[in-house]
Coordinates of C-alpha atoms in Angstrom, one line a residue:
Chain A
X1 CA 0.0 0.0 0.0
X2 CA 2.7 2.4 0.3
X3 CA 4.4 1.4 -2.6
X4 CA 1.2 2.6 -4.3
X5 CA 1.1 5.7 -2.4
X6 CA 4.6 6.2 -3.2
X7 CA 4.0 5.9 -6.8
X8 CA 0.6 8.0 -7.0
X9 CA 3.1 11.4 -5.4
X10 CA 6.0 10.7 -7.2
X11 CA 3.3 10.4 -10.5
X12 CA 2.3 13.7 -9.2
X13 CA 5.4 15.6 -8.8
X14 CA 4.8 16.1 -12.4
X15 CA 2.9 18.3 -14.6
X16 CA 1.3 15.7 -17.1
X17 CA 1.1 13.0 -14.3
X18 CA -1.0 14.9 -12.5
X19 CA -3.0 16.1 -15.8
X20 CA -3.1 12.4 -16.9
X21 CA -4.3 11.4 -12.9
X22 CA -7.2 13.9 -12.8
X23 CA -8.1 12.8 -16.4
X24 CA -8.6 9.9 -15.4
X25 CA -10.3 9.8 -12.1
X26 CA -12.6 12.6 -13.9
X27 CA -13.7 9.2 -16.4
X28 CA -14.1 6.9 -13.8
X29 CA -16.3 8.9 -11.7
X30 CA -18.3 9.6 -14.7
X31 CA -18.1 6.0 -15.3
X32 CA -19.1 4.9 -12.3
X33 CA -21.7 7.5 -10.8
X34 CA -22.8 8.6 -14.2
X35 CA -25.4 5.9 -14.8
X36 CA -26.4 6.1 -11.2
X37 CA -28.2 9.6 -11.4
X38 CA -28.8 9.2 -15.3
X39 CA -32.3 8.2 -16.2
X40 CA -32.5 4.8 -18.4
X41 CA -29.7 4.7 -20.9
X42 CA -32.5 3.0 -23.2
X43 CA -35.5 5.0 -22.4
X44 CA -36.9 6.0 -25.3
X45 CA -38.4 9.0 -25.3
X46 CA -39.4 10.6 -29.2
X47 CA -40.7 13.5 -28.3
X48 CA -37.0 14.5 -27.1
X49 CA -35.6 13.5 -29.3
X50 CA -32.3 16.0 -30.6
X51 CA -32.9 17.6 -27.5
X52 CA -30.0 20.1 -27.0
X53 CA -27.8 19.9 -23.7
X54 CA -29.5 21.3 -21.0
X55 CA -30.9 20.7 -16.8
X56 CA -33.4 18.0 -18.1
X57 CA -31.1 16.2 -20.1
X58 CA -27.2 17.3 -19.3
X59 CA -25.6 16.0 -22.2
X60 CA -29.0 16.0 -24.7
X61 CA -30.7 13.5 -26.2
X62 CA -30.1 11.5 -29.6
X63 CA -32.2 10.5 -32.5
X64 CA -34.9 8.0 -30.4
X65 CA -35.0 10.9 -27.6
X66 CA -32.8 8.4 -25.3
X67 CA -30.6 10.6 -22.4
X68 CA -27.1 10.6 -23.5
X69 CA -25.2 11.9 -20.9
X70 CA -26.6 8.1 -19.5
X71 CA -25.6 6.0 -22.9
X72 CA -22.1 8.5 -22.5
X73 CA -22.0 7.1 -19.3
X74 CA -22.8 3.4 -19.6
X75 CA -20.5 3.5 -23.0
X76 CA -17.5 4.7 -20.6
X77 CA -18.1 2.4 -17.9
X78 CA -18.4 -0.6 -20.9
X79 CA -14.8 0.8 -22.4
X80 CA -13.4 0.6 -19.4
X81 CA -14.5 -2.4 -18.1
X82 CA -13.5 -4.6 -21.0
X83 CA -10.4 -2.2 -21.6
X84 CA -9.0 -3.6 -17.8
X85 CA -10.2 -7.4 -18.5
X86 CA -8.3 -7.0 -21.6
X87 CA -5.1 -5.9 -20.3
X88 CA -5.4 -7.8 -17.5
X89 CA -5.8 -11.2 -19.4
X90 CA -3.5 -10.4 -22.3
X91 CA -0.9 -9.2 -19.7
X92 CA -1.4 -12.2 -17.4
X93 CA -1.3 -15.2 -20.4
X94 CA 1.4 -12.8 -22.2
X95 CA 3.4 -13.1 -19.0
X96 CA 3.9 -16.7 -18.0
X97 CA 4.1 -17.5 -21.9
X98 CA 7.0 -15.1 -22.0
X99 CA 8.5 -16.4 -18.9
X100 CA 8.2 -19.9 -20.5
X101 CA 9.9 -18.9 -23.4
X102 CA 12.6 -17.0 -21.9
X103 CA 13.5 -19.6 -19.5
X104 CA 13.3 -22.6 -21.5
X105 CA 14.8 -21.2 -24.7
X106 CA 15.3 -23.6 -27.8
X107 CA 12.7 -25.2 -29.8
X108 CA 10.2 -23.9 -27.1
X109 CA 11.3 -20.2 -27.5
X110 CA 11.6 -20.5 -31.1
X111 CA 7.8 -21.6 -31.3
X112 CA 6.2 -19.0 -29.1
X113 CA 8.4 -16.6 -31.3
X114 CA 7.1 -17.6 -34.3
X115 CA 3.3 -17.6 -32.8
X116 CA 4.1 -13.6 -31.6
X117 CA 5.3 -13.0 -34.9
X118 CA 2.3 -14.5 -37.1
X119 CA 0.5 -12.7 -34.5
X120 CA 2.0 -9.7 -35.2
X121 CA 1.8 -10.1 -39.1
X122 CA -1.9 -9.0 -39.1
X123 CA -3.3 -5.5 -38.7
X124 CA -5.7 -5.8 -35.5
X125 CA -8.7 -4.2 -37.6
X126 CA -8.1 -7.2 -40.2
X127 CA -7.7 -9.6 -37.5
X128 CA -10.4 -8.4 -35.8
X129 CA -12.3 -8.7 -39.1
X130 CA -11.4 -12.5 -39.5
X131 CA -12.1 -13.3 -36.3
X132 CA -15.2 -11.6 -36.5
X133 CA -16.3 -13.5 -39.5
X134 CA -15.5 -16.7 -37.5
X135 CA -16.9 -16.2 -34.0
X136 CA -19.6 -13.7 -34.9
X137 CA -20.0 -10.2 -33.5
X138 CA -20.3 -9.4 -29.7
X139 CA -18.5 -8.6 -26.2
X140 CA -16.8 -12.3 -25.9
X141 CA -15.4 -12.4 -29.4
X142 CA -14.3 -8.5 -28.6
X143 CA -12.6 -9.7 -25.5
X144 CA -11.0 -12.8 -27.5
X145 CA -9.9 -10.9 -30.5
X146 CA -8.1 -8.4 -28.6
X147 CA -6.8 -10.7 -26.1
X148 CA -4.8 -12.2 -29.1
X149 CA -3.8 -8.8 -30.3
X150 CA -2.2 -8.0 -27.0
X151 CA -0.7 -11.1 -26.0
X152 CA 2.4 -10.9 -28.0
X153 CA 3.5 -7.7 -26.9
X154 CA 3.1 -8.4 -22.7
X155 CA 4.9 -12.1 -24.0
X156 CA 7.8 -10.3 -25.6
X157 CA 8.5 -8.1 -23.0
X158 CA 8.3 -10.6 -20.3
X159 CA 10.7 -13.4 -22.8
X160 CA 13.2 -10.4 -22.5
X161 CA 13.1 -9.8 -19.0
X162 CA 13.2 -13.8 -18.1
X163 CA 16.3 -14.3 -20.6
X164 CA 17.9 -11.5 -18.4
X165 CA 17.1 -13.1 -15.3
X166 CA 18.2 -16.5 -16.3
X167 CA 21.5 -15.8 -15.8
X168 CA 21.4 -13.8 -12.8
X169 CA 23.3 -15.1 -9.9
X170 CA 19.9 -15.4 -7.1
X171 CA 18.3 -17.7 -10.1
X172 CA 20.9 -19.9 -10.6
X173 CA 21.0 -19.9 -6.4
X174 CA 17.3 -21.1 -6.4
X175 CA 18.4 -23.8 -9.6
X176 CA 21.2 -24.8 -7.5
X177 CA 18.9 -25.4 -4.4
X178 CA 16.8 -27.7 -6.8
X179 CA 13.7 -25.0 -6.0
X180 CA 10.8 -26.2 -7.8
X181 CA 10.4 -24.9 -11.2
X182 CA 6.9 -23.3 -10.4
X183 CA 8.2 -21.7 -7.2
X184 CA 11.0 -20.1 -8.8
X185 CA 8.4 -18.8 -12.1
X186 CA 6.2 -17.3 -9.2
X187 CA 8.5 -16.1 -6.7
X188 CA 11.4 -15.1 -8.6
X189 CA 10.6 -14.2 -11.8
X190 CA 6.8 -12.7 -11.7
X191 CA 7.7 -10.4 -9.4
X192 CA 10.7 -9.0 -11.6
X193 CA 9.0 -9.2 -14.3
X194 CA 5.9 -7.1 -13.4
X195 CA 7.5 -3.7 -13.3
X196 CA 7.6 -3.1 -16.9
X197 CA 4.6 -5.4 -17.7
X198 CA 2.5 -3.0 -15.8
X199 CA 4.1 -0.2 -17.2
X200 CA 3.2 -1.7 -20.6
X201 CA -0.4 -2.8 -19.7
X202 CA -1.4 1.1 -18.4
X203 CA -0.2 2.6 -21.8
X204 CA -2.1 -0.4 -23.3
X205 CA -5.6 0.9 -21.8
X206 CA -6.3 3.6 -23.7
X207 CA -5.4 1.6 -27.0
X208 CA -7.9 -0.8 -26.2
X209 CA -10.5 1.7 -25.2
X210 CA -10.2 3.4 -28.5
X211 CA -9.9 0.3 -30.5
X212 CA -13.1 -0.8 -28.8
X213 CA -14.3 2.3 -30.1
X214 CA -13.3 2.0 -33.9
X215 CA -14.9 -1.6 -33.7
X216 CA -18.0 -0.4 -32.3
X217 CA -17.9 2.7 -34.8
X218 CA -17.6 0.1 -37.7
X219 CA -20.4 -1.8 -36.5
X220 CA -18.3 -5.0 -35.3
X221 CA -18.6 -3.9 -31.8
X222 CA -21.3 -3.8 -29.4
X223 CA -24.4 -4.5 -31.1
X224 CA -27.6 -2.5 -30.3
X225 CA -29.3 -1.1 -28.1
X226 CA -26.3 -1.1 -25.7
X227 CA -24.1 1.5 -26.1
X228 CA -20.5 2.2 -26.4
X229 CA -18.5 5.3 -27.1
X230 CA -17.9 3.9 -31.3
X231 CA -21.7 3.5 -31.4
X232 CA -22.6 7.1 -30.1
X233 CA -20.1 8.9 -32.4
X234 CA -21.3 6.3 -35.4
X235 CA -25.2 7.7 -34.4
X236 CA -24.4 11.1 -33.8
X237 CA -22.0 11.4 -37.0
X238 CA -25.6 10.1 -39.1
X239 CA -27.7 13.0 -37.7
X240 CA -25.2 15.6 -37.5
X241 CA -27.2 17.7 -39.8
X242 CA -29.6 17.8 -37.0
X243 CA -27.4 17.6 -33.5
X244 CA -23.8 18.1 -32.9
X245 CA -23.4 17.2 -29.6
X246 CA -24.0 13.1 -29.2
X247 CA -20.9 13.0 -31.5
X248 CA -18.9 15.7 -29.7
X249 CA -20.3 14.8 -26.0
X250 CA -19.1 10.6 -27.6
X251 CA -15.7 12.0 -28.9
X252 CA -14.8 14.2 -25.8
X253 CA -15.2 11.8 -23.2
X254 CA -13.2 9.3 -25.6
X255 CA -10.4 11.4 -25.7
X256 CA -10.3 12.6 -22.4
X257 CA -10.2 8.7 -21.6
X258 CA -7.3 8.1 -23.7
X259 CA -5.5 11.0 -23.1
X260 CA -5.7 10.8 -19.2
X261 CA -4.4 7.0 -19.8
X262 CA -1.5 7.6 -22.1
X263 CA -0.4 10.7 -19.7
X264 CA -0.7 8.6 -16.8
X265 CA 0.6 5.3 -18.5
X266 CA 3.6 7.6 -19.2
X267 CA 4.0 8.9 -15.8
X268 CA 3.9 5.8 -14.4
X269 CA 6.7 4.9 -17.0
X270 CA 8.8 7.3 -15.6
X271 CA 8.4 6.4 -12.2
X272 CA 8.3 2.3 -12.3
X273 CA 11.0 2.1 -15.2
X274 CA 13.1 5.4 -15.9
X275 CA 15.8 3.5 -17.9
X276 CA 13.2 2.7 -20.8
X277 CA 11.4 6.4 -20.0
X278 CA 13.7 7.8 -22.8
X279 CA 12.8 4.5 -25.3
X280 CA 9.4 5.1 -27.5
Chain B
X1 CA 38.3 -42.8 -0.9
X2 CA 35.7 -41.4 -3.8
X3 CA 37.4 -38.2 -5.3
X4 CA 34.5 -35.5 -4.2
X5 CA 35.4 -34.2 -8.0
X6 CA 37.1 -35.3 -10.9
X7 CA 37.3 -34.3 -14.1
X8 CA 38.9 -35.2 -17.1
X9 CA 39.3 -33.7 -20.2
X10 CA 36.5 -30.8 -20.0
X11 CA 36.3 -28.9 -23.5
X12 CA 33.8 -26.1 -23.8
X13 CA 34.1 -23.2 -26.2
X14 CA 32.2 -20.2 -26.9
X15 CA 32.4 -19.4 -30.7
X16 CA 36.5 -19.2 -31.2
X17 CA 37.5 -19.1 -27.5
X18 CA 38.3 -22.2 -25.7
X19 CA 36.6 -21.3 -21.7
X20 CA 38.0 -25.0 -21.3
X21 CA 40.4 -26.9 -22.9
X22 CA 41.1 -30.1 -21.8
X23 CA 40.5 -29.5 -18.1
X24 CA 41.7 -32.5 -15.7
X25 CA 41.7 -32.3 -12.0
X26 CA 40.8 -34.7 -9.2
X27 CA 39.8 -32.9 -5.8
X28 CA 39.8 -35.3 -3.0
X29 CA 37.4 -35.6 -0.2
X30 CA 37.5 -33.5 3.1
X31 CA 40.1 -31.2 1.8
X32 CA 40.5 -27.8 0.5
X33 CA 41.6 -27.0 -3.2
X34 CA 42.2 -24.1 -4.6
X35 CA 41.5 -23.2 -7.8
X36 CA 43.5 -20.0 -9.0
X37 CA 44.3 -17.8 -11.9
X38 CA 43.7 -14.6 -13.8
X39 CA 40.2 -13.2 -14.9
X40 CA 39.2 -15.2 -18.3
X41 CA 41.4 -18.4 -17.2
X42 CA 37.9 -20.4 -17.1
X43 CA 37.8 -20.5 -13.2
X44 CA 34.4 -19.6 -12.8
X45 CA 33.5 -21.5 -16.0
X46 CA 34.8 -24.6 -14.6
X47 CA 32.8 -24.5 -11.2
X48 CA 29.5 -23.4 -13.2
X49 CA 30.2 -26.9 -15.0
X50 CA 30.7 -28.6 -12.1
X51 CA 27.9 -27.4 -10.9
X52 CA 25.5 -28.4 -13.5
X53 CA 25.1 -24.4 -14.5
X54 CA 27.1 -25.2 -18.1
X55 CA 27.1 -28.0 -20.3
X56 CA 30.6 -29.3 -21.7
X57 CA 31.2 -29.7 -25.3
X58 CA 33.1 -32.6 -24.3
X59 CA 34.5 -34.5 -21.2
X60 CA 33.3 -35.7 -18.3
X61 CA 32.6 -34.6 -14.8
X62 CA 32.0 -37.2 -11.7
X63 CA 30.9 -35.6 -8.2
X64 CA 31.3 -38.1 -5.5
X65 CA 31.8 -40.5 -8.3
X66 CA 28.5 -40.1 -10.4
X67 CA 28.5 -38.6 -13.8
X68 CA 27.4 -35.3 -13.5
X69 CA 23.8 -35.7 -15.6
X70 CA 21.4 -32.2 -16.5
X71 CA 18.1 -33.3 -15.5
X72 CA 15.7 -32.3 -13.0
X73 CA 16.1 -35.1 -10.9
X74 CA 19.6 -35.4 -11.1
X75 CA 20.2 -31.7 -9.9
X76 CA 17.2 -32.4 -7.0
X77 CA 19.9 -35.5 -5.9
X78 CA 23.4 -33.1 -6.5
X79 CA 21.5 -30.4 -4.7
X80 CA 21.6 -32.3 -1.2
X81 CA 25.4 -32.4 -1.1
X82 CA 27.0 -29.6 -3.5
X83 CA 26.6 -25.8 -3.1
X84 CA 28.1 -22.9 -4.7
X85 CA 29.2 -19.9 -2.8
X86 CA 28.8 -17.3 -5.6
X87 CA 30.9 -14.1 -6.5
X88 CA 28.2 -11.8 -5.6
X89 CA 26.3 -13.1 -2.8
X90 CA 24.3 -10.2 -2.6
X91 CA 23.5 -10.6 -6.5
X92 CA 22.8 -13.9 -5.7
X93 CA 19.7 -13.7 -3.0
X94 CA 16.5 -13.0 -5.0
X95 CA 16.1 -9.4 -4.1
X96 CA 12.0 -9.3 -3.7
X97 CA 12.2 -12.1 -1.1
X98 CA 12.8 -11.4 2.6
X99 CA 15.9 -14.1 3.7
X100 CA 13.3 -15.7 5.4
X101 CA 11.2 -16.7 2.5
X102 CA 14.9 -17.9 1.1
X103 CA 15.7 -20.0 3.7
X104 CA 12.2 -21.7 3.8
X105 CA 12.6 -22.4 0.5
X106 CA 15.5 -25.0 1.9
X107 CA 12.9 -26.5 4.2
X108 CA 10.8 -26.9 1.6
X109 CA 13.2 -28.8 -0.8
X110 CA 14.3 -31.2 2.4
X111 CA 10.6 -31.5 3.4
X112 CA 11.7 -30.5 6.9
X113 CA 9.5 -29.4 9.6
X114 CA 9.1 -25.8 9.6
X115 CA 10.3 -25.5 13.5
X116 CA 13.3 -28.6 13.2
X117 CA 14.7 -26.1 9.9
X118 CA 14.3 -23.2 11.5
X119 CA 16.7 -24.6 14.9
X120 CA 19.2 -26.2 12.3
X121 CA 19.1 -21.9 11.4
X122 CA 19.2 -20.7 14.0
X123 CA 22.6 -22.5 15.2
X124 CA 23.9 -21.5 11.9
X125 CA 23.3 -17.9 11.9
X126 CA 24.7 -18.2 15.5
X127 CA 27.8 -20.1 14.2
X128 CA 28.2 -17.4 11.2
X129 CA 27.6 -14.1 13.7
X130 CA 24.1 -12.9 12.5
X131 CA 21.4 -12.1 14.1
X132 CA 18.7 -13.8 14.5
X133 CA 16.5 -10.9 13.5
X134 CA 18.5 -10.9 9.9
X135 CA 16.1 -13.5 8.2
X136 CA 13.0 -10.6 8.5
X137 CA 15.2 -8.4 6.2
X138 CA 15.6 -8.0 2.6
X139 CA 18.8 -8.3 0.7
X140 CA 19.5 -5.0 0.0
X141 CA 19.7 -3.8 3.9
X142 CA 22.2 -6.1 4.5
X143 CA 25.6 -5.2 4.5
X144 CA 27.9 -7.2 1.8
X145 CA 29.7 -8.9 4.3
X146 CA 26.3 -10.0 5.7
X147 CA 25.2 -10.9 2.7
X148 CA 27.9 -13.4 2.3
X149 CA 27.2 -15.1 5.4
X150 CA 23.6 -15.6 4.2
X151 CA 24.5 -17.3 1.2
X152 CA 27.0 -19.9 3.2
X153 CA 24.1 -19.7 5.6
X154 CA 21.8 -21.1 3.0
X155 CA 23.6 -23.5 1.4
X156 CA 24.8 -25.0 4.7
X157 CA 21.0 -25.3 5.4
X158 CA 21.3 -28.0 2.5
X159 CA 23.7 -30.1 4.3
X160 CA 26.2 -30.3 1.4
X161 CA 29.8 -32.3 1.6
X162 CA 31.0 -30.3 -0.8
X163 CA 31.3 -26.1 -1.1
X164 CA 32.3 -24.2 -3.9
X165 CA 33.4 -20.3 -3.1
X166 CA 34.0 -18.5 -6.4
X167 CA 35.8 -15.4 -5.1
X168 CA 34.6 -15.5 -1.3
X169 CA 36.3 -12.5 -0.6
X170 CA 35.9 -10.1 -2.8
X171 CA 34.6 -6.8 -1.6
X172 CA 34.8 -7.6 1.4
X173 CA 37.7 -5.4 4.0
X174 CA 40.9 -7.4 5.1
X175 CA 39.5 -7.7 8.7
X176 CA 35.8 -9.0 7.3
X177 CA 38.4 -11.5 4.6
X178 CA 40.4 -12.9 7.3
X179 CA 36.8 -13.8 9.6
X180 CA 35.4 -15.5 6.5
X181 CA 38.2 -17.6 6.0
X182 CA 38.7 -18.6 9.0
X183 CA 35.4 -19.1 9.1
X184 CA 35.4 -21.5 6.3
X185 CA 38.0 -23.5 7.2
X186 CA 35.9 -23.7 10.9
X187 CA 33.2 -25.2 8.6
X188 CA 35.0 -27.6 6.5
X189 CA 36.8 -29.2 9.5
X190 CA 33.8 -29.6 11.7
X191 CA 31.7 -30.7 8.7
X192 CA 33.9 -32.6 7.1
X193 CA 32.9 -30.7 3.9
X194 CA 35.1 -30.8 0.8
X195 CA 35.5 -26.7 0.2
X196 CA 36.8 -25.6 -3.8
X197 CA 37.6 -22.1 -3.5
X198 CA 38.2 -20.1 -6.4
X199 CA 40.4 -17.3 -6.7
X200 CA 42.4 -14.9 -8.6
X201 CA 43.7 -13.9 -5.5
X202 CA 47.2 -16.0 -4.7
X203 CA 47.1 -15.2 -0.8
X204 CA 43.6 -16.5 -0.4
X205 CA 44.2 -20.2 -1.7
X206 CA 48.0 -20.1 -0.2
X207 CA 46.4 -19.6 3.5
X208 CA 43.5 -21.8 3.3
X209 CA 43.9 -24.3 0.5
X210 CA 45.7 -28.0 1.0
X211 CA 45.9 -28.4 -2.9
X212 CA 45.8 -26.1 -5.9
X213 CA 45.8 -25.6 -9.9
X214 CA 46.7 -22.8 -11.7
X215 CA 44.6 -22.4 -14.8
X216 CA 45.4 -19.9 -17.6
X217 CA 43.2 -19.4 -21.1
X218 CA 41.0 -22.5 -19.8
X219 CA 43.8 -25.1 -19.1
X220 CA 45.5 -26.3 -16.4
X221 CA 48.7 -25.4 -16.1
X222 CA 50.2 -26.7 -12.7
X223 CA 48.9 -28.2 -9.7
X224 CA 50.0 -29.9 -6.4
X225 CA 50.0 -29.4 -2.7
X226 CA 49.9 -25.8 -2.1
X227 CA 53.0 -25.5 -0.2
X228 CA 55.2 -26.9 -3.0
X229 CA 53.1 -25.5 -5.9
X230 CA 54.3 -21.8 -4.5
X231 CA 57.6 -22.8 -3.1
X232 CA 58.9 -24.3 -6.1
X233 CA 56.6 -23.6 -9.1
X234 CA 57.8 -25.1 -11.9
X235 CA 56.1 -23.2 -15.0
X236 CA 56.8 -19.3 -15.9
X237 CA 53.1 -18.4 -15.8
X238 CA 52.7 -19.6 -11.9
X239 CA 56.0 -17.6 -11.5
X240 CA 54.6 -14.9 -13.0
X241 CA 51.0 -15.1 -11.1
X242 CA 53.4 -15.1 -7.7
X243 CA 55.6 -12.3 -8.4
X244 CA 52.6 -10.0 -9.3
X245 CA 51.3 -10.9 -5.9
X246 CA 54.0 -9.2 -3.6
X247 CA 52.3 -10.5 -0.4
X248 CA 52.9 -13.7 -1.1
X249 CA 56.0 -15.0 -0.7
X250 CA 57.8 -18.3 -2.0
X251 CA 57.6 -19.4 1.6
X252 CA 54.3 -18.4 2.7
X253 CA 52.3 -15.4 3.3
X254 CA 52.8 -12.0 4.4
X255 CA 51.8 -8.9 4.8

């Protein structure tokens, strides 16, 4: 706990850290009380409807009259939520692959290699499009596709870090000590790895939230009536003629979300892992 | 009597350098040999293969008179009686585990009781001058010298006949050197244990070592009982390794 207090003022000592903090904690609260004292996100209500911002309805209201500072809301919270599953899956899996590889080299190394790489071959949006086409649309083939995506790139890092520590002295200690295989992965190596992996995985948030975004935009996301950030701007950008602000009220709260994570994914960079600070 | 080690004709190269060439040596039980020579003369290569850490391109290696084998149960079997002492022992405790957590780890490959380990600890933190209250740190507020008693600490907590020091002085003050090899040698007579120490450092294996080889570029190129070997060395290079060690004198050690 104070490690993470530690971290939170050194991330505040500077300017976009504290920008990037307060960007952030200004989308989750919005995330999280927003569809509390929001009316139904699906109400319909067609006498409203293109309703400009105002008391009744803070945000407006969209084509079908339905209260968009609550589908704003409810598409945050929905970014979010599968933005941290996401990370926190791909970074998990990525991990203990990358470990794997790292540790037992050869034809094993080679192999996940190879998989990172034919990963890596495909643009995500074409990925996502094939996978798409296989699985069918919807939140667990979202949370699949980009799982895959992602993978690689927590594996890599973590193959990196485990080749480094396979040759430090305190891991050949616990080898020498016959320490069980397992025990050393989880005790040894997790714990040195997760510095940069977490580093990675916060500037990985707000890539997911606006890929989740240009899926949903495309149509390949979430499927109505839910609603996501993608679908509001895709709506709004139909009617624009007629109201501005469910696009704008979409887009702003998208990039504040991706700003505030990439500031604070960078602060917390700096702090966690200054070496690569300097390394884009 | 079983050699502890022997080993004949170890060959390992890395791309064009030979680390080993052709490495023979027989280190008999209950003493203490010295291994010695200058940085790059495969030293440190030759205890890592000894201890299971390198493979050899060719040759063989026989610890208590089994072939040295790289699997998982082998090294579970060669764990109970050989233990390396590395270079730097700080570097060589994991640094996000309290020394606690380290030493259980021991209990946990013996299968010892929790409370029977933590005794057998307890006298051996006694025996090596740390506190008790050392084991709730973490490596990096430890001093060096401490550090270095936790790592013979731990790997006495395996029970091993044999100990391998790569360097077990270094960085450490001539007061702190002295009570560490005295130390050692405390531990190898009471425990009968077989100690290898290896050093570039001439004084070191003269004081504490009954046998010695002088390696250079990966071979051996002298060896005998360490009174002789620095009395009356017979090849230029050992000559040479004594004279650019003033303390250490053709009839013993001063200074």
């Amino acid at each position: 706990m104070s490690g993470l207090v530690a971290t939170l003022k050194r991330i505040c000592l500077e300017r976009d850290g504290r920008l990037g903090l307060a960007f952030t904690c200004l989308i989750l609260v919005f995330a999280l009380v927003g569809p509390l004292v929001s009316p139904d996100p699906n109400a319909i209500d067609i006498k409203a409807r293109f309703a400009p911002p105002g008391v009744t309805h803070l945000l407006g209201t969209d084509n079908l009259g339905r209260d968009l500072m609550a589908r704003t809301s409810v598409g945050t919270r929905y970014a979010l939520t599968l933005a941290v599953m996401i990370v926190v899956i791909s970074s998990v899996i990525g991990s203990l692959i990358g470990i794997v590889a790292g540790i037992a080299g050869g034809w094993v190394d080679r192999a996940v290699t190879a998989v990172f790489d034919i990963v890596n071959a495909f643009p995500p949006l074409i990925l996502a499009f094939a996978l798409i086409a296989l699985y069918g649309k919807g939140s667990a083939t979202f949370v699949l596709l980009v799982t895959v995506v992602f993978i690689p790139q927590f594996g890599r890092m973590a193959r990196a870090r485990a080749q480094t520590l396979r040759n430090l002295s305190f891991i050949e200690a616990e080898r020498m000590l016959a320490v069980h295989p397992v025990t050393i992965v989880v005790r040894h190596y997790l714990p040195n790895v997760a510095g940069p992996i977490i580093v990675l995985a916060s500037m990985n948030l707000p890539v997911v939230i606006a890929f989740e975004a240009s899926l949903s935009f495309l149509g390949f996301g979430v499927q109505p009536p839910k609603s996501s950030l993608g679908t509001l701007i895709k709506d709004g950008f139909i009617s624009i003629n007629q109201s501005w602000w469910p696009t704008v009220a979409a887009a702003l709260v998208l990039a504040i979300a991706t700003l505030g994570a990439t500031l604070l994914g960078e602060a917390l960079r700096r702090v966690i892992d200054p070496k690569s600070a300097g390394v884009r | 009597m079983t050699d502890a080690i022997s080993i004949s004709n170890a060959q390992l190269r890395f791309g064009e350098t030979a680390a080993l060439d052709g490495v023979s040596l027989a280190i008999p039980q209950g003493t203490c040999f010295g291994i010695v020579g200058e940085s790059g003369s495969g030293k440190t290569t030759l205890m890592r293969a000894v201890l299971g850490l390198q493979k050899l391109d060719q040759g063989e290696i026989r610890i208590l008179g089994n072939p040295l084998v790289h699997s998982r149960a082998a090294l579970k079997q060669r764990a109970s009686f050989i233990q390396p002492i590395f270079q730097d022992p700080a570097a060589s405790l994991s640094p996000r585990s309290r020394i606690r957590t380290l030493m259980n780890e021991v209990g946990t490959v013996l299968r010892e009781p929790h409370a029977a380990m933590h005794e057998r600890l307890r006298v051996i933190l006694d025996r090596l001058g740390l506190p008790p209250g050392v084991i709730d740190k973490y490596p990096h507020e430890i001093s060096g010298g401490q550090a270095r008693r936790v790592a013979i600490a731990r790997a006495l907590l395996m029970k091993p006949s044999i100990l391998i020091a790569d360097e077990p002085t270094a960085g450490l003050d001539v007061s702190v050197q002295g009570d560490l090899l005295n130390l050692l040698q405390d531990i190898r007579r009471s425990d009968s244990i077989t100690l290898v120490v290896i050093s570039h450092n001439l004084a070191i294996v003269r004081l504490i070592a009954e046998n010695a080889v002088v390696m250079r570029a990966g071979k051996v190129v002298e060896g005998g009982e360490v009174g002789s070997l620095f009395k009356s060395p017979r090849e230029a290079y050992t000559r040479e390794l004594l004279a650019a060690w003033p303390g250490v004198t053709q009839s013993g050690v001063s200074g």
